[in-house]
Amino acid sequence: MPSSNTQDDDQPLAMRNSRATLTRLLDNMIEAPEKLESITGIIHAVFGETRAIMVLDMSGFSRTTQRLGVTAFLLMVHQMKLLAMPAIEENGGLLIKAEADNLFCLFDETDDAIRASRAIMRQLAAASIILPEERRLYASIGIGYGAILNIEDEDIFGDEMNLACKLGEDIADRGQILLTEAAKATLTLTRVETRPEQISISGLSLDYHMVV
């Protein structure tokens, strides 16, 4: 997948995808609230994309850190990233950022994100066979699909991003791949089976789908 930051040489500097552009536009919103709607349109035109979002969360951060120390867990995070990156890149994915024990990636389609997710799970399972039990690598993954704001291929914002984070970090058990309703709706892989699930969070019901 080509980077969203590939800029047309003829594009005005003030309208290029950059944090400086976003900051200026947000400042304009504050200074001219009557222009909020038009500036919002500009922000979506400059930064908006429709993508599949994959959020990977490693399992066992607190437990491993308490037992082995933070350096041991940092090593495990590094190993996880080394094992995950080939699957991400081979399926056209782009690593947007790695924070603590999380990876945030973009793909063109939900199918690509699922292929990468399954390959990552296989790689982690294979590597863990030869690792001591306390250093085995486990992860959970949430996948969303929809409109986002992509800031310089370094940060992403949007409802589907938030839902993918919720699924990957808070709801999925280790080894699970969960899809938002929007991601499930765009799934076309015939050999991928899913099961609908629902969970109540703060009095609200969240529907999602588990890859089985």
GROMACS .gro file of C-alpha atoms in nm:
model
  212
    1MET     CA    1   0.000   0.000   0.000
    2PRO     CA    2   0.154   0.331  -0.099
    3SER     CA    3   0.212   0.583   0.177
    4SER     CA    4  -0.058   0.844   0.217
    5ASN     CA    5   0.219   1.101   0.249
    6THR     CA    6   0.323   1.080  -0.116
    7GLN     CA    7   0.263   1.442  -0.208
    8ASP     CA    8   0.197   1.606  -0.541
    9ASP     CA    9   0.473   1.859  -0.607
   10ASP     CA   10   0.203   2.102  -0.718
   11GLN     CA   11   0.011   2.072  -0.392
   12PRO     CA   12   0.030   2.391  -0.183
   13LEU     CA   13   0.253   2.348   0.120
   14ALA     CA   14  -0.026   2.480   0.343
   15MET     CA   15  -0.253   2.192   0.237
   16ARG     CA   16  -0.009   1.902   0.270
   17ASN     CA   17  -0.062   1.620   0.514
   18SER     CA   18   0.145   1.736   0.809
   19ARG     CA   19   0.101   1.806   1.177
   20ALA     CA   20   0.172   2.170   1.103
   21THR     CA   21  -0.123   2.180   0.863
   22LEU     CA   22  -0.353   2.012   1.115
   23THR     CA   23  -0.246   2.247   1.394
   24ARG     CA   24  -0.307   2.551   1.175
   25LEU     CA   25  -0.653   2.429   1.074
   26LEU     CA   26  -0.749   2.355   1.435
   27ASP     CA   27  -0.626   2.702   1.536
   28ASN     CA   28  -0.844   2.845   1.260
   29MET     CA   29  -1.145   2.663   1.407
   30ILE     CA   30  -1.085   2.833   1.741
   31GLU     CA   31  -1.026   3.174   1.588
   32ALA     CA   32  -1.322   3.154   1.345
   33PRO     CA   33  -1.589   2.921   1.490
   34GLU     CA   34  -1.832   3.033   1.221
   35LYS     CA   35  -1.609   2.850   0.971
   36LEU     CA   36  -1.607   2.523   1.168
   37GLU     CA   37  -1.803   2.328   0.905
   38SER     CA   38  -1.591   2.440   0.610
   39ILE     CA   39  -1.264   2.383   0.797
   40THR     CA   40  -1.386   2.037   0.901
   41GLY     CA   41  -1.436   1.961   0.533
   42ILE     CA   42  -1.081   2.074   0.458
   43ILE     CA   43  -0.940   1.852   0.734
   44HIS     CA   44  -1.121   1.548   0.596
   45ALA     CA   45  -1.007   1.632   0.243
   46VAL     CA   46  -0.641   1.659   0.349
   47PHE     CA   47  -0.620   1.378   0.606
   48GLY     CA   48  -0.920   1.155   0.539
   49GLU     CA   49  -0.886   0.797   0.420
   50THR     CA   50  -1.098   0.482   0.422
   51ARG     CA   51  -0.888   0.194   0.548
   52ALA     CA   52  -0.885  -0.124   0.751
   53ILE     CA   53  -0.728  -0.070   1.092
   54MET     CA   54  -0.550  -0.349   1.278
   55VAL     CA   55  -0.463  -0.306   1.646
   56LEU     CA   56  -0.243  -0.575   1.802
   57ASP     CA   57  -0.201  -0.599   2.178
   58MET     CA   58   0.046  -0.833   2.346
   59SER     CA   59  -0.089  -1.036   2.635
   60GLY     CA   60   0.062  -1.052   2.981
   61PHE     CA   61   0.238  -0.717   3.019
   62SER     CA   62   0.180  -0.680   3.394
   63ARG     CA   63   0.240  -1.047   3.473
   64THR     CA   64   0.564  -1.070   3.274
   65THR     CA   65   0.698  -0.738   3.404
   66GLN     CA   66   0.634  -0.839   3.764
   67ARG     CA   67   0.797  -1.180   3.721
   68LEU     CA   68   1.089  -1.102   3.490
   69GLY     CA   69   1.129  -0.725   3.493
   70VAL     CA   70   1.058  -0.459   3.235
   71THR     CA   71   1.371  -0.533   3.028
   72ALA     CA   72   1.256  -0.890   2.968
   73PHE     CA   73   0.920  -0.765   2.849
   74LEU     CA   74   1.082  -0.507   2.621
   75LEU     CA   75   1.275  -0.793   2.464
   76MET     CA   76   0.952  -0.985   2.410
   77VAL     CA   77   0.789  -0.679   2.250
   78HIS     CA   78   1.089  -0.647   2.019
   79GLN     CA   79   1.065  -1.014   1.924
   80MET     CA   80   0.694  -0.977   1.857
   81LYS     CA   81   0.752  -0.682   1.626
   82LEU     CA   82   1.025  -0.866   1.433
   83LEU     CA   83   0.792  -1.162   1.382
   84ALA     CA   84   0.491  -0.946   1.290
   85MET     CA   85   0.645  -0.705   1.041
   86PRO     CA   86   0.694  -0.951   0.751
   87ALA     CA   87   0.327  -1.053   0.766
   88ILE     CA   88   0.217  -0.689   0.779
   89GLU     CA   89   0.433  -0.586   0.484
   90GLU     CA   90   0.357  -0.895   0.273
   91ASN     CA   91  -0.013  -0.814   0.296
   92GLY     CA   92   0.026  -0.451   0.195
   93GLY     CA   93   0.007  -0.315   0.547
   94LEU     CA   94   0.165  -0.005   0.693
   95LEU     CA   95   0.284   0.013   1.053
   96ILE     CA   96   0.164   0.353   1.173
   97LYS     CA   97   0.306   0.334   1.524
   98ALA     CA   98   0.424   0.098   1.794
   99GLU     CA   99   0.337   0.204   2.147
  100ALA     CA  100   0.433  -0.004   2.449
  101ASP     CA  101   0.310  -0.354   2.360
  102ASN     CA  102   0.073  -0.240   2.084
  103LEU     CA  103   0.101  -0.219   1.705
  104PHE     CA  104  -0.128   0.007   1.502
  105CYS     CA  105  -0.144  -0.075   1.130
  106LEU     CA  106  -0.339   0.027   0.821
  107PHE     CA  107  -0.444  -0.193   0.528
  108ASP     CA  108  -0.639  -0.122   0.212
  109GLU     CA  109  -0.897  -0.392   0.283
  110THR     CA  110  -1.028  -0.597   0.572
  111ASP     CA  111  -0.918  -0.915   0.391
  112ASP     CA  112  -0.557  -0.793   0.396
  113ALA     CA  113  -0.574  -0.719   0.767
  114ILE     CA  114  -0.713  -1.065   0.841
  115ARG     CA  115  -0.448  -1.239   0.632
  116ALA     CA  116  -0.177  -1.048   0.818
  117SER     CA  117  -0.338  -1.115   1.156
  118ARG     CA  118  -0.359  -1.488   1.098
  119ALA     CA  119   0.000  -1.501   0.973
  120ILE     CA  120   0.116  -1.310   1.282
  121MET     CA  121  -0.065  -1.551   1.513
  122ARG     CA  122   0.100  -1.845   1.335
  123GLN     CA  123   0.444  -1.687   1.364
  124LEU     CA  124   0.401  -1.614   1.735
  125ALA     CA  125   0.278  -1.968   1.802
  126ALA     CA  126   0.570  -2.121   1.610
  127ALA     CA  127   0.825  -1.906   1.791
  128SER     CA  128   0.673  -1.984   2.131
  129ILE     CA  129   0.727  -2.357   2.085
  130ILE     CA  130   1.099  -2.315   2.150
  131LEU     CA  131   1.067  -2.040   2.412
  132PRO     CA  132   1.045  -2.094   2.789
  133GLU     CA  133   0.687  -2.077   2.912
  134GLU     CA  134   0.735  -1.741   3.084
  135ARG     CA  135   0.868  -1.584   2.762
  136ARG     CA  136   0.612  -1.716   2.516
  137LEU     CA  137   0.453  -1.463   2.286
  138TYR     CA  138   0.078  -1.412   2.283
  139ALA     CA  139  -0.134  -1.141   2.123
  140SER     CA  140  -0.490  -1.033   2.064
  141ILE     CA  141  -0.606  -0.834   1.760
  142GLY     CA  142  -0.893  -0.599   1.680
  143ILE     CA  143  -0.979  -0.500   1.322
  144GLY     CA  144  -1.199  -0.213   1.207
  145TYR     CA  145  -1.280  -0.061   0.870
  146GLY     CA  146  -1.393   0.287   0.782
  147ALA     CA  147  -1.316   0.657   0.760
  148ILE     CA  148  -1.012   0.777   0.951
  149LEU     CA  149  -0.784   1.077   0.973
  150ASN     CA  150  -0.424   0.974   0.898
  151ILE     CA  151  -0.167   1.225   1.019
  152GLU     CA  152   0.161   1.182   0.829
  153ASP     CA  153   0.142   0.801   0.855
  154GLU     CA  154   0.226   0.852   1.223
  155ASP     CA  155  -0.111   0.875   1.396
  156ILE     CA  156  -0.469   0.781   1.318
  157PHE     CA  157  -0.805   0.893   1.453
  158GLY     CA  158  -1.161   0.778   1.395
  159ASP     CA  159  -1.452   0.574   1.531
  160GLU     CA  160  -1.329   0.249   1.374
  161MET     CA  161  -0.982   0.311   1.516
  162ASN     CA  162  -1.137   0.345   1.862
  163LEU     CA  163  -1.344   0.030   1.819
  164ALA     CA  164  -1.046  -0.171   1.691
  165CYS     CA  165  -0.851  -0.061   1.999
  166LYS     CA  166  -1.137  -0.161   2.227
  167LEU     CA  167  -1.160  -0.504   2.065
  168GLY     CA  168  -0.786  -0.572   2.052
  169GLU     CA  169  -0.690  -0.434   2.390
  170ASP     CA  170  -0.991  -0.486   2.616
  171ILE     CA  171  -1.218  -0.756   2.477
  172ALA     CA  172  -1.014  -1.013   2.283
  173ASP     CA  173  -0.848  -1.297   2.468
  174ARG     CA  174  -0.501  -1.404   2.365
  175GLY     CA  175  -0.495  -1.561   2.022
  176GLN     CA  176  -0.827  -1.406   1.921
  177ILE     CA  177  -0.897  -1.187   1.616
  178LEU     CA  178  -1.210  -0.972   1.652
  179LEU     CA  179  -1.383  -0.762   1.385
  180THR     CA  180  -1.608  -0.461   1.412
  181GLU     CA  181  -1.944  -0.473   1.237
  182ALA     CA  182  -1.804  -0.251   0.960
  183ALA     CA  183  -1.501  -0.475   0.911
  184LYS     CA  184  -1.720  -0.786   0.897
  185ALA     CA  185  -1.939  -0.618   0.634
  186THR     CA  186  -1.638  -0.575   0.404
  187LEU     CA  187  -1.494  -0.924   0.455
  188THR     CA  188  -1.487  -1.125   0.130
  189LEU     CA  189  -1.250  -1.412   0.215
  190THR     CA  190  -1.457  -1.726   0.163
  191ARG     CA  191  -1.243  -1.946   0.386
  192VAL     CA  192  -1.272  -1.719   0.689
  193GLU     CA  193  -1.553  -1.806   0.928
  194THR     CA  194  -1.677  -1.565   1.193
  195ARG     CA  195  -1.913  -1.584   1.487
  196PRO     CA  196  -2.123  -1.287   1.605
  197GLU     CA  197  -2.068  -1.178   1.963
  198GLN     CA  198  -2.200  -0.903   2.188
  199ILE     CA  199  -2.071  -0.743   2.504
  200SER     CA  200  -2.211  -0.476   2.733
  201ILE     CA  201  -1.973  -0.192   2.825
  202SER     CA  202  -2.085   0.090   3.054
  203GLY     CA  203  -2.446   0.008   2.978
  204LEU     CA  204  -2.393   0.006   2.602
  205SER     CA  205  -2.404  -0.304   2.382
  206LEU     CA  206  -2.116  -0.359   2.140
  207ASP     CA  207  -2.166  -0.605   1.856
  208TYR     CA  208  -1.857  -0.762   1.701
  209HIS     CA  209  -1.743  -1.077   1.523
  210MET     CA  210  -1.483  -1.336   1.622
  211VAL     CA  211  -1.270  -1.503   1.356
  212VAL     CA  212  -1.296  -1.877   1.417
   0.00000   0.00000   0.00000
